[in-house]
Tab-separated table of C-alpha atoms in Angstrom:
chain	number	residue	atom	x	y	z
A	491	UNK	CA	-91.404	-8.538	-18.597
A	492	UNK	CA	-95.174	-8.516	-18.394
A	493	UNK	CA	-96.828	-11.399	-20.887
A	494	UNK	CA	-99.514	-10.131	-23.177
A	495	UNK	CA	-101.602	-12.310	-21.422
A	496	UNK	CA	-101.335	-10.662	-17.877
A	497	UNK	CA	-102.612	-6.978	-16.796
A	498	UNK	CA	-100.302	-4.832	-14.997
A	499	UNK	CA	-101.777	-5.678	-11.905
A	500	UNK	CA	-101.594	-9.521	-12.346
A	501	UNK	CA	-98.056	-9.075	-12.460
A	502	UNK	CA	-97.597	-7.367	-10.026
A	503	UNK	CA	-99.369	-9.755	-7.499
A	504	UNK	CA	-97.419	-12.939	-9.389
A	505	UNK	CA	-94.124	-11.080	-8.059
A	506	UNK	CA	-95.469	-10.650	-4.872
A	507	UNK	CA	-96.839	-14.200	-4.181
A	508	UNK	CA	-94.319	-16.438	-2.763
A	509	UNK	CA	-93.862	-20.162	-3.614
A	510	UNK	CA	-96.051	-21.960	-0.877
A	511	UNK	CA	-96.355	-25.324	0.469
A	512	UNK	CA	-98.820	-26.183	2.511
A	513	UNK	CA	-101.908	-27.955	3.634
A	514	UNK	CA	-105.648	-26.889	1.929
A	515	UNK	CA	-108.305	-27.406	4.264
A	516	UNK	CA	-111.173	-30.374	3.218
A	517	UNK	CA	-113.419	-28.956	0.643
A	518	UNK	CA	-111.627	-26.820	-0.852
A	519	UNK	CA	-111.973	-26.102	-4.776
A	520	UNK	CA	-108.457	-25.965	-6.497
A	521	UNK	CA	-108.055	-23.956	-9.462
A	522	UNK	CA	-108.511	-26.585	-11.487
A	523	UNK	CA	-111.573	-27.565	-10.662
A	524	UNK	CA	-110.451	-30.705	-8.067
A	525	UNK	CA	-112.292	-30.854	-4.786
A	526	UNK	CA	-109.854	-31.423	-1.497
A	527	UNK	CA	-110.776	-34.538	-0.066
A	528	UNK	CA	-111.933	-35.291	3.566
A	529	UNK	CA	-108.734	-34.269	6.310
A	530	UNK	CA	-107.058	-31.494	4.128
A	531	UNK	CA	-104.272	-32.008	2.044
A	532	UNK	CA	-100.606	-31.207	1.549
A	533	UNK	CA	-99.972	-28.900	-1.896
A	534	UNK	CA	-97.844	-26.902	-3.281
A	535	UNK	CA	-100.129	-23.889	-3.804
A	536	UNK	CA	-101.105	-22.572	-6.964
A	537	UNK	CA	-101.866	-18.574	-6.683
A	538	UNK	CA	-102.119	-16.304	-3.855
A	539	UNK	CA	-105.472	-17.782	-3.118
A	540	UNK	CA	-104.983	-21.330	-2.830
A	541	UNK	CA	-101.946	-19.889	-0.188
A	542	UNK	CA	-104.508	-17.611	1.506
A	543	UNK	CA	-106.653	-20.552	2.142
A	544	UNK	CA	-103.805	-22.169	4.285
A	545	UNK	CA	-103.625	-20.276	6.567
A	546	UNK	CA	-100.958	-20.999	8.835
A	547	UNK	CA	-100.235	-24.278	8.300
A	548	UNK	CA	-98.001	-23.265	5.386
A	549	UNK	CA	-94.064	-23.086	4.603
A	550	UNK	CA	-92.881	-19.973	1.921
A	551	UNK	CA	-90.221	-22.703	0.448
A	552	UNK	CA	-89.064	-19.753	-1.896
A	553	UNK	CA	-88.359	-17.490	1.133
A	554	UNK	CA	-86.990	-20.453	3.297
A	555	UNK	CA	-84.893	-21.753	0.404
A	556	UNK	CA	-83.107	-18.508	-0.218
A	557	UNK	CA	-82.794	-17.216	3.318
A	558	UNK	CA	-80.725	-20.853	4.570
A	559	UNK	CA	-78.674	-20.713	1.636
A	560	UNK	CA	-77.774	-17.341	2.225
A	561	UNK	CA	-76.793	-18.002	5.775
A	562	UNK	CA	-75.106	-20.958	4.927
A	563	UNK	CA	-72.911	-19.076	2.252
A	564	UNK	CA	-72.395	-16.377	4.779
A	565	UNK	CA	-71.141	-19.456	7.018
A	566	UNK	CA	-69.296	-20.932	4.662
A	567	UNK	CA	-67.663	-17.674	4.075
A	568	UNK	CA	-66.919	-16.653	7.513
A	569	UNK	CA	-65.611	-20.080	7.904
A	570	UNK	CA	-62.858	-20.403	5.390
A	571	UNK	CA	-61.678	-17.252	6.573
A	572	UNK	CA	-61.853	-17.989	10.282
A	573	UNK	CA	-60.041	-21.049	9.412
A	574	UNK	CA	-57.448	-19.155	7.839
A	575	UNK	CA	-57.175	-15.953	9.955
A	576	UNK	CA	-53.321	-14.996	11.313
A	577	UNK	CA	-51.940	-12.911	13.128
A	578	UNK	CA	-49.987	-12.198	9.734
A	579	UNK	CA	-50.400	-9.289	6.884
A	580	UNK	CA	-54.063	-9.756	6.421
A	581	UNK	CA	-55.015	-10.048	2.184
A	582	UNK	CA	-58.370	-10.457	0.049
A	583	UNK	CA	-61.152	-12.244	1.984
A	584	UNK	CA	-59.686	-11.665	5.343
A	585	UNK	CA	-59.516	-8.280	5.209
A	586	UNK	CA	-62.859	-7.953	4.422
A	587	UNK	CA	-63.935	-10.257	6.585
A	588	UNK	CA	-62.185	-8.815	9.279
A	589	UNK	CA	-63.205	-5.296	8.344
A	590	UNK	CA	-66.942	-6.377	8.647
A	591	UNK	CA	-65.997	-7.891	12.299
A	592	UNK	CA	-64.060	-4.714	13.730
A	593	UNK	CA	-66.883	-2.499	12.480
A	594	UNK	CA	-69.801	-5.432	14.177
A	595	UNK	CA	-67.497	-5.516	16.855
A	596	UNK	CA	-66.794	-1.632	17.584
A	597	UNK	CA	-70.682	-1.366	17.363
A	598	UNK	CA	-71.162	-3.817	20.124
A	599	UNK	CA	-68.528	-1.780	22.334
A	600	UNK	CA	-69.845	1.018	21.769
A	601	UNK	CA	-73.770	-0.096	22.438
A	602	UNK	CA	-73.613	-3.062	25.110
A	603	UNK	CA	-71.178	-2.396	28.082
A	604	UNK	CA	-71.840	-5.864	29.774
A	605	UNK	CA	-69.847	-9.171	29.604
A	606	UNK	CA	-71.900	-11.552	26.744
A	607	UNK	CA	-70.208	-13.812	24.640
A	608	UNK	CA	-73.590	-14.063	22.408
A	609	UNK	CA	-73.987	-10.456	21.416
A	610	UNK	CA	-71.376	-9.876	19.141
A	611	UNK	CA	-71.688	-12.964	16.930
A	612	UNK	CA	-75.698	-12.764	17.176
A	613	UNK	CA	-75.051	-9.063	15.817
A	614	UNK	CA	-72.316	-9.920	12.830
A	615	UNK	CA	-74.943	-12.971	12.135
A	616	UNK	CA	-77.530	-10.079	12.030
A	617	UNK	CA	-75.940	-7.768	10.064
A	618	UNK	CA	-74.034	-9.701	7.324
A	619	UNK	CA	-77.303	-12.132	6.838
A	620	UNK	CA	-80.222	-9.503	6.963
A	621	UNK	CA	-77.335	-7.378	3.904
A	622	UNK	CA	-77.195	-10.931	2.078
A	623	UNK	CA	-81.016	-10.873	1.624
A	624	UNK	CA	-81.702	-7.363	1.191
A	625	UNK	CA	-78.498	-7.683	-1.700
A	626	UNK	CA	-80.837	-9.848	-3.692
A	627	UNK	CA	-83.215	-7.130	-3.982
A	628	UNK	CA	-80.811	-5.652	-6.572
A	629	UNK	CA	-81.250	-8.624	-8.914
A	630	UNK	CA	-83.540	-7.704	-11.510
A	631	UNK	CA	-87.319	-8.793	-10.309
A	632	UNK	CA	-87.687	-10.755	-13.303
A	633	UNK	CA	-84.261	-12.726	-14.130
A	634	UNK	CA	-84.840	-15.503	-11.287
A	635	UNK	CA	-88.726	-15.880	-11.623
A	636	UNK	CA	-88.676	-16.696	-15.385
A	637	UNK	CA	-85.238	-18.880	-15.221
A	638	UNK	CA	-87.394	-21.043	-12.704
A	639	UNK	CA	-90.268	-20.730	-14.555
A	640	UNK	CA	-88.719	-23.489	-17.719
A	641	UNK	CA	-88.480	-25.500	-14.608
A	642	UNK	CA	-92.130	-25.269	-13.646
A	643	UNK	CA	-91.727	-23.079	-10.455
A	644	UNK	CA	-93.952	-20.598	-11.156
A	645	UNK	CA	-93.718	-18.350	-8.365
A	646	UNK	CA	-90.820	-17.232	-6.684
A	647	UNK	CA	-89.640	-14.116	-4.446
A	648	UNK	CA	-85.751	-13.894	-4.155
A	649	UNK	CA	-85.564	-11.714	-1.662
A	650	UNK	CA	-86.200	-13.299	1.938
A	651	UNK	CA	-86.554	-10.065	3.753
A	652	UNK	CA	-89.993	-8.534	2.077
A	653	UNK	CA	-91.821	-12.094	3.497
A	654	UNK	CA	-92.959	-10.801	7.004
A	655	UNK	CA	-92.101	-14.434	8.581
A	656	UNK	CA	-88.641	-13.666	7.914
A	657	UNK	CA	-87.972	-10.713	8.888
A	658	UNK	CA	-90.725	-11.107	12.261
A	659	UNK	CA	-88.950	-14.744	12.852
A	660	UNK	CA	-85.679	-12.935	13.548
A	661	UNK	CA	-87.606	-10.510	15.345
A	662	UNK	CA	-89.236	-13.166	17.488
A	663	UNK	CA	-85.856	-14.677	17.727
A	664	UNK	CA	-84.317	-11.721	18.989
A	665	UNK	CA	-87.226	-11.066	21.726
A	666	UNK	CA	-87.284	-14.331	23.052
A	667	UNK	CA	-83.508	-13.623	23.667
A	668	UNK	CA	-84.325	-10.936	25.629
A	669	UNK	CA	-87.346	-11.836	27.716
A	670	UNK	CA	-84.407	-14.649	29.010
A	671	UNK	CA	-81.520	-12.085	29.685
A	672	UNK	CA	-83.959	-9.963	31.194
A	673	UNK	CA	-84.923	-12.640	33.382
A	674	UNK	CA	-81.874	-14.133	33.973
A	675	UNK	CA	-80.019	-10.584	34.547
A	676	UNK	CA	-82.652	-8.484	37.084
A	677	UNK	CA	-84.665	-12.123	38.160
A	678	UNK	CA	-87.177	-10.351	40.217
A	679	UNK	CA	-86.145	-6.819	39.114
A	680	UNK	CA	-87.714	-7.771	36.085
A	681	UNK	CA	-91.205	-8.090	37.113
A	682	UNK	CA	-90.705	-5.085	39.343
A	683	UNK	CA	-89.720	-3.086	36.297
A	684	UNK	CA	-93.088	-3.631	34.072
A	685	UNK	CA	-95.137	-3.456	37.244
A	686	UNK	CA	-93.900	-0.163	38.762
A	687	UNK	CA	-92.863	1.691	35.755
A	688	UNK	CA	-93.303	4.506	35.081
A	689	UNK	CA	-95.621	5.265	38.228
A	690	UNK	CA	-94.318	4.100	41.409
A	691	UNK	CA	-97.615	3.288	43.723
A	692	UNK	CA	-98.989	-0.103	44.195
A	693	UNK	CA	-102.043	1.648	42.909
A	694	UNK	CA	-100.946	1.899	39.078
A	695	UNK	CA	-99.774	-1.783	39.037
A	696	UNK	CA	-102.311	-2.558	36.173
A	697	UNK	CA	-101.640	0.494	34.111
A	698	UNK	CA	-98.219	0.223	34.307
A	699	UNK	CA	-98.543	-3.186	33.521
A	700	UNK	CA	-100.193	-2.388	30.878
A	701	UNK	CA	-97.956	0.019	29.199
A	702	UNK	CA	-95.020	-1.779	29.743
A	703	UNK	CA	-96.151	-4.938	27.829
A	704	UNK	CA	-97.482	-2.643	25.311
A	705	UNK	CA	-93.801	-0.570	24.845
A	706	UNK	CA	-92.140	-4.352	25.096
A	707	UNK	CA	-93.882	-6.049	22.483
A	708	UNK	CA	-93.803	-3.239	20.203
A	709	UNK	CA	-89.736	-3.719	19.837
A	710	UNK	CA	-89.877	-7.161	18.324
A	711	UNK	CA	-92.743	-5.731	16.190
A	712	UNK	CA	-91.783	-2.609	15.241
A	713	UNK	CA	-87.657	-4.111	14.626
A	714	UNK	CA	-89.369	-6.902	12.188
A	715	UNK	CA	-91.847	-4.675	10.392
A	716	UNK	CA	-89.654	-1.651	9.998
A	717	UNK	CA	-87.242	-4.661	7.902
A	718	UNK	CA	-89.740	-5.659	6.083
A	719	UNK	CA	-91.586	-2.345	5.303
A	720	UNK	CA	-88.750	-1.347	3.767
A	721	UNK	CA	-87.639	-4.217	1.634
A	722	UNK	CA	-91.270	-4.722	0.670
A	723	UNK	CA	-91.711	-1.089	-0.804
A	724	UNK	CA	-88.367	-1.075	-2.630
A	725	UNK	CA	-88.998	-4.239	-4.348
A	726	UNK	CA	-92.644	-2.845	-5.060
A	727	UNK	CA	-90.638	0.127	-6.794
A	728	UNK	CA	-88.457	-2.022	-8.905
A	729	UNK	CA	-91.350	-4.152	-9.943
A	730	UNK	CA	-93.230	-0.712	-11.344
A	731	UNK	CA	-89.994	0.335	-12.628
A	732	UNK	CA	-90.093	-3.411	-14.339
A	733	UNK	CA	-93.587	-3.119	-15.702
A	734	UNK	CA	-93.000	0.493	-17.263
A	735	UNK	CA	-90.626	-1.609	-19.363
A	736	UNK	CA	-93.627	-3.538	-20.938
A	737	UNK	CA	-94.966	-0.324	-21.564
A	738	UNK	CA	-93.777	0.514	-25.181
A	739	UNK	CA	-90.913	1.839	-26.672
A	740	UNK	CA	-90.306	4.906	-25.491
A	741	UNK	CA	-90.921	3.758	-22.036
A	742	UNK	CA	-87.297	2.005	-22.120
A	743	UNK	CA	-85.081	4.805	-21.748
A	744	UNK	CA	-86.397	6.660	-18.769
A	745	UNK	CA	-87.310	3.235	-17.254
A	746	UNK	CA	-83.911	2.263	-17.725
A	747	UNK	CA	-82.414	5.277	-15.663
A	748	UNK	CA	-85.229	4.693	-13.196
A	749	UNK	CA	-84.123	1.278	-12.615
A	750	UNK	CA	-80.404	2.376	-12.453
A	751	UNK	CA	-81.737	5.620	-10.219
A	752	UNK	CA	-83.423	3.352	-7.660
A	753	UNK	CA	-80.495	0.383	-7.536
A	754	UNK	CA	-78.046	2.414	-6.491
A	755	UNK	CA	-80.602	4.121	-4.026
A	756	UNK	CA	-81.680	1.033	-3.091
A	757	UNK	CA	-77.640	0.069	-1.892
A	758	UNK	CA	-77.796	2.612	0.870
A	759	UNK	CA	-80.954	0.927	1.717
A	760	UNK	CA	-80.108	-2.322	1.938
A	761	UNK	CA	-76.833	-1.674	3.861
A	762	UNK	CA	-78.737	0.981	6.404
A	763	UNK	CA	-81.820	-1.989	7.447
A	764	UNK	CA	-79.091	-4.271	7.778
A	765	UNK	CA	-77.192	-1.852	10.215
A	766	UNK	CA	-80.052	-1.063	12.147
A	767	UNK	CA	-81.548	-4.040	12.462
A	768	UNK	CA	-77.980	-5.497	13.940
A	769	UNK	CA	-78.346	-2.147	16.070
A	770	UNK	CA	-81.391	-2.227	17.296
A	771	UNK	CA	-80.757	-5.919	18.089
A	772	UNK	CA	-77.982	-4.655	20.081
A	773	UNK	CA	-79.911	-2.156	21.814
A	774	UNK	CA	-82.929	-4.102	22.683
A	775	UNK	CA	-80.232	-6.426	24.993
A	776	UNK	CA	-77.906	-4.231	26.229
A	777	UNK	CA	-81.722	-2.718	27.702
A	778	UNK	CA	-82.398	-6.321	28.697
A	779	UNK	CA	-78.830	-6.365	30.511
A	780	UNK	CA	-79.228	-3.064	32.368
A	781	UNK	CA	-80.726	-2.815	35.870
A	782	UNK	CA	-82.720	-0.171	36.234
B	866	UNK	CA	-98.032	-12.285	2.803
B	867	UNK	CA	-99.581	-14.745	5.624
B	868	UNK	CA	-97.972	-14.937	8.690
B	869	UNK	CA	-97.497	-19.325	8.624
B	870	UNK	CA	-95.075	-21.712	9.465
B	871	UNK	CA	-91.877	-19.596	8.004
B	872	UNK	CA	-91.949	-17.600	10.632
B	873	UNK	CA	-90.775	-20.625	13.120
B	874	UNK	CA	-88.813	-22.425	9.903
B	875	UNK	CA	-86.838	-18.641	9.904
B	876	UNK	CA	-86.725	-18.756	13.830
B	877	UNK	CA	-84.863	-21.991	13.970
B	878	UNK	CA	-82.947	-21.061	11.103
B	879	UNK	CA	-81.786	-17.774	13.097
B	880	UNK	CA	-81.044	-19.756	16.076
B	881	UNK	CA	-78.868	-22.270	13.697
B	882	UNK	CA	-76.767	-19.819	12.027
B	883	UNK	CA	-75.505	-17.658	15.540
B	884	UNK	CA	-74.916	-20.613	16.933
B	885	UNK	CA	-72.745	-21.509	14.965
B	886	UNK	CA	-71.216	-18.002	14.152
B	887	UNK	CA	-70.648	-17.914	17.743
B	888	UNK	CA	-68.817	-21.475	18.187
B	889	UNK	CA	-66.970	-21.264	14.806
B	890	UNK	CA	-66.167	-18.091	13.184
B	891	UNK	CA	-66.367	-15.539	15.781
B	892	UNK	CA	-63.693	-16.608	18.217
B	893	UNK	CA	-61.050	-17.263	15.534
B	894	UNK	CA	-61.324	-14.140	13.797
B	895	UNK	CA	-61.566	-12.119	16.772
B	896	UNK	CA	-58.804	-13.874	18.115
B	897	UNK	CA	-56.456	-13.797	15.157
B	898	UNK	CA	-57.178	-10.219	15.480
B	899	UNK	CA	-56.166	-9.360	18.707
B	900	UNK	CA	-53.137	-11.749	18.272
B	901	UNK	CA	-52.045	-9.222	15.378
B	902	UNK	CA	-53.216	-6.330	17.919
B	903	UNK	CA	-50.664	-7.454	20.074
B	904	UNK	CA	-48.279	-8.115	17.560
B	905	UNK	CA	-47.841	-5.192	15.820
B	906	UNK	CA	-47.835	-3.396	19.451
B	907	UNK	CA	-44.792	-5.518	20.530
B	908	UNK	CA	-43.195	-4.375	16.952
B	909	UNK	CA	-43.889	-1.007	17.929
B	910	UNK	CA	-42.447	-1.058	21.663
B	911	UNK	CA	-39.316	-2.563	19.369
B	912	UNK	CA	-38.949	0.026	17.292
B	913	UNK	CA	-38.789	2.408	19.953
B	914	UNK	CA	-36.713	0.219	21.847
B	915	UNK	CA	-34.274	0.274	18.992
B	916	UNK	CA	-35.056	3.672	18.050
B	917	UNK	CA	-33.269	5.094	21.991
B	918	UNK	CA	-30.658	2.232	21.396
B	919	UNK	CA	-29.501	4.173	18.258
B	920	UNK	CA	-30.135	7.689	20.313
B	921	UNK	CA	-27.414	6.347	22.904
B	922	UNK	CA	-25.339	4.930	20.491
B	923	UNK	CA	-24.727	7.935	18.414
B	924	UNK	CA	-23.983	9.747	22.298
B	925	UNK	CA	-21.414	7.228	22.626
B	926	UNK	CA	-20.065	7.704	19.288
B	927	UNK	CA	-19.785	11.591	19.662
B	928	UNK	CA	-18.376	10.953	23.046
B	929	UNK	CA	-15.717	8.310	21.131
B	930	UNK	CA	-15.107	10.894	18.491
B	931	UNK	CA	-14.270	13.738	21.250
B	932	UNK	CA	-12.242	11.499	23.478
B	933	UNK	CA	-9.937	10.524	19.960
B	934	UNK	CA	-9.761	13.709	18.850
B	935	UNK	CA	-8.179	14.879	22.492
B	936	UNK	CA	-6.177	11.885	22.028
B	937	UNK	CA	-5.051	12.941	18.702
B	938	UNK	CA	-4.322	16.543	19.529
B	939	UNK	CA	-1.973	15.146	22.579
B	940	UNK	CA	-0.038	13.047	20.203
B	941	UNK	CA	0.294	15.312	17.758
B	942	UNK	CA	1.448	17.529	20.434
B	943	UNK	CA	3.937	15.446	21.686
B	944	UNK	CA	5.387	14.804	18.059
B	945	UNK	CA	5.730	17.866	17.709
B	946	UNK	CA	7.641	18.315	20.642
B	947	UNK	CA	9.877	15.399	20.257
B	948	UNK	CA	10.452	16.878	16.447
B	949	UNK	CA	12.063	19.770	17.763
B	950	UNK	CA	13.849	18.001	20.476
B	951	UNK	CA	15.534	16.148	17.521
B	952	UNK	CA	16.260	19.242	15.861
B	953	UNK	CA	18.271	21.049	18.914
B	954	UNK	CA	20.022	17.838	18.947
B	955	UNK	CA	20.570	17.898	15.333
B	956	UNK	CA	21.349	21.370	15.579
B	957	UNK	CA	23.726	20.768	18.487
B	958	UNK	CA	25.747	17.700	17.146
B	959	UNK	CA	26.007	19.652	13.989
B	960	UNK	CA	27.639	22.563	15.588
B	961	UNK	CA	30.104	20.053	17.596
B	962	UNK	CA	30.618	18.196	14.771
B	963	UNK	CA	31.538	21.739	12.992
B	964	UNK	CA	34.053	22.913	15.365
B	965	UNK	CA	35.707	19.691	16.010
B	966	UNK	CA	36.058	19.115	11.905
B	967	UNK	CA	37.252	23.108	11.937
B	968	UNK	CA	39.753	22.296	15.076
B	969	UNK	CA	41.362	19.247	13.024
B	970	UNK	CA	41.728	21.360	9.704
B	971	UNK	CA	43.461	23.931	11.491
B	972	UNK	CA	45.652	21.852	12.940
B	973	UNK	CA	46.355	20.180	10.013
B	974	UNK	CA	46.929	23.868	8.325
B	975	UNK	CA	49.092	24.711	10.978
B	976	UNK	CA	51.044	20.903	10.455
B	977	UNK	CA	51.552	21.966	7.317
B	978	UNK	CA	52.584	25.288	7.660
B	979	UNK	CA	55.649	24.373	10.017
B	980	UNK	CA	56.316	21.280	7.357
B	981	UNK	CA	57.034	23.657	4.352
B	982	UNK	CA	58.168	26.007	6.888
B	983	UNK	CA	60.885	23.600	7.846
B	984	UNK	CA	61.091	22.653	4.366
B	985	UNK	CA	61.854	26.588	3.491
B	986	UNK	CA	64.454	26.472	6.010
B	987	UNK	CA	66.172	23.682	4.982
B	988	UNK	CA	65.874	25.164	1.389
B	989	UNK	CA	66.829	28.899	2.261
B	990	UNK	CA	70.670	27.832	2.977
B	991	UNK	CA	71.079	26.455	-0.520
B	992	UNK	CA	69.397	29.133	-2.063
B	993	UNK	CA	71.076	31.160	-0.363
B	994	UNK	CA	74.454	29.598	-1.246
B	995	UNK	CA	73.071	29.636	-4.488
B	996	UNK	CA	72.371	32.611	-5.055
B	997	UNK	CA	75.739	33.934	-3.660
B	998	UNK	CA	77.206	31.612	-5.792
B	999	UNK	CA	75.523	33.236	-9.019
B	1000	UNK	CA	76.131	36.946	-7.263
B	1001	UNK	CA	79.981	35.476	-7.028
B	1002	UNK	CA	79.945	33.499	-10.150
B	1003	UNK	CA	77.941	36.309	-12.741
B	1004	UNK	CA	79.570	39.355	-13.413
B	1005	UNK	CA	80.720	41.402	-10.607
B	1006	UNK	CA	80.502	44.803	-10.982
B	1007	UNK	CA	83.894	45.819	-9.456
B	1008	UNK	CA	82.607	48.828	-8.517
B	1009	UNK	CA	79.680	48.081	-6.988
B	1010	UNK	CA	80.869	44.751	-5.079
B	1011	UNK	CA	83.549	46.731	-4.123
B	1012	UNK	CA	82.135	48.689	-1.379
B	1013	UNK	CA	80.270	45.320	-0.430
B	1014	UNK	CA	83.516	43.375	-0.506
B	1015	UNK	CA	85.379	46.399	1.267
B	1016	UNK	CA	83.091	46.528	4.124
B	1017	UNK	CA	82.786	42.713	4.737
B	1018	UNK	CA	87.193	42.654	4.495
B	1019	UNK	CA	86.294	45.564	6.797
B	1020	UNK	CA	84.409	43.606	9.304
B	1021	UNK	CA	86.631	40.615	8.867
């Protein structure tokens, strides 16, 4: 809950600021009044300022930190099953586990008719990680932040997929990915298709060109944006909800149902991003596949 | 909210974690799968297997029962006829029997007829003496006898 110390709006911008390491140019005053000495320096950033002034050269170790441990307890999980999976009555885990794969699997029939080994597990990967980090959307905004804070972390965003570099990097991931099927599938056909689409003259080379770099670099954007759009504005929503807490008494009840309201909105949510963004990763290669 | 270093960090992470979905969780699962695919299939086939074993066994049964029951019918048929057989035997001997015991009674009737016949005889003359003794001996009625006596000294 909101200090007496902070405004609303400082709040709201210490939720949104992630935990950031990285390296402050020379000359650059800290909060505290400390100068950054000649050739920069390697900090661990204090304030959505001091991260601004980065710039690039930066690392979100909150966003990092949560996303690899969430794949690696996805991997861990996937593993002990796949280490125990029979052709036997299937109990518990596995038939979860295995419920999750038909349905990934089913999805990549259905989508991508060619022969890939990589599709299917890039799409379960997809799927069960991008649900992982939505999921900790649904812990309260304020629980982790504050535990951390007795430790002297002082900013911290749990959920990896409203930081733009996660949900782009997969993005990027998934484009580079395809810029090598599609070369590797149509070779030459490849260049032929974003030069003489859609007009077929020699003439329109440049427009077409054009256009087609346009329409393919908007799928790696738009698939990585429309994740973290999403994410980003729900967690916005549960921090209001959170702040309406602070705001007296009689705030608590309706707050309270607001909160409740939006979670179990928010499931749907987090299970439809994660099912389109495994679909539209799906998609984007089974295009990358296809001859045209 | 600055694009920065993450975004590669998050990259490499990606590229990490399929890999090694694809080397060490996807094949199993997928495979244990399709092994129980299979499976349960072949248990399937079985059943129905086992299902038109049972269909042709109960044929042959019914066909067992039917061929028994003819079976049973002929013996019972040829009981029967045997049963009566014995009886017209029976019946037969009996009747033999009958008329053979009858034959020997009446000739032992007719043995003993001619044995107290004979018997009679032998007894008749003494009676007879007898009694002409006690018609000589008891009172004669001299007028009576004497017609009797007159026509035997007649005769004489």
């Amino acid at each position: 809950m909101a200090g007496n110390t902070q405004t609303i709006s400082e709040y709201i911008i210490h939720h949104l600021t992630n935990l950031t390491y990285g390296r402050l140019p020379a000359g650059f005053e800290r909060e505290d009044g400390s100068v950054i000495g000649e050739g920069g320096a390697w900090v661990m950033a204090h304030g959505g300022q001091e991260a601004g002034a980065m710039g690039f050269n930066a690392i979100h170790v909150d966003s990092m930190l949560w996303s690899i441990s969430l794949g690696i307890f996805f991997c861990w999980l996937f593993r002990s099953v796949a280490k125990k999976a029979h052709s036997g009555v299937p109990t518990g885990l596995i038939n979860l586990v295995e419920m999750i794969v038909e349905f990934v699997d089913n999805t990549v029939r259905d989508t991508f008719h060619g022969d890939n080994k990589l599709i299917a597990p890039l799409a379960l990967t997809v799927f069960v990680w991008v649900f992982l980090m939505n999921l900790m959307d649904l812990i309260p905004v304020d629980l982790v932040p504050i535990l951390l804070g007795f430790t002297g972390v002082h900013f911290q965003k749990i959920v990896p997929s409203t930081d733009p570099n996660i949900t782009l990097g997969m993005a990027v991931g998934v484009f580079v990915l395809m810029l090598y099927y599609s070369i590797k599938v149509k070779g030459f056909g490849f260049v032929k298709e974003l030069t003489l689409n859609p007009f077929n003259h020699w003439v329109f080379i440049p427009v077409n060109l054009f256009m087609e770099v346009v329409g393919l670099l908007a799928k790696p954007f738009s698939l990585g944006l429309r994740l973290f759009g999403n994410m980003y504005a729900g967690e916005m929503i549960f921090i209001l909800i959170a702040a309406l807490f602070s705001a007296g008494w009689g705030w608590l009840l309706p707050a309270g149902l607001l909160q409740m309201g939006w979670s179990i909105f928010h499931i749907l949510v987090i299970t439809l991003q994660a099912f389109i963004f495994m679909v539209l990763t799906i998609v984007y290669l089974s295009m990358a596949h296809e001859d045209h | 909210m600055n694009i920065n270093l993450t975004l590669f960090g998050q990259m490499l992470t990606f590229v990490f974690f399929v890999m090694f979905c694809m080397k060490y969780v996807w094949p199993f699962i997928t495979a244990a799968m399709q092994e129980r695919t299979e499976k349960i299939a072949e248990g399937l086939a079985a059943a129905d297997r086992a299902s038109r074993d049972l269909e042709l066994a109960q044929d042959k049964a019914v066909e067992r029962l039917k061929e028994a029951k003819l079976e049973a019918s002929g013996i019972v048929d040829a009981a029967n006829k045997r049963a009566s057989q014995i009886i017209d035997e029976a019946k037969e001997a009996a009747v033999v029997e009958g008329d053979r015991v009858k034959a020997s009674a009446q000739a032992e009737i007719e043995q003993e007829v001619n044995r107290a016949r004979e018997q009679l005889r032998g007894q008749v003359a003494t009676l007879a003496i007898a009694g002409a003794e006690r018609v000589l001996g008891a009172a004669i009625d001299r007028q009576t006898h004497a017609d009797l006596v007159d026509k035997l000294a007649a005769e004489l």
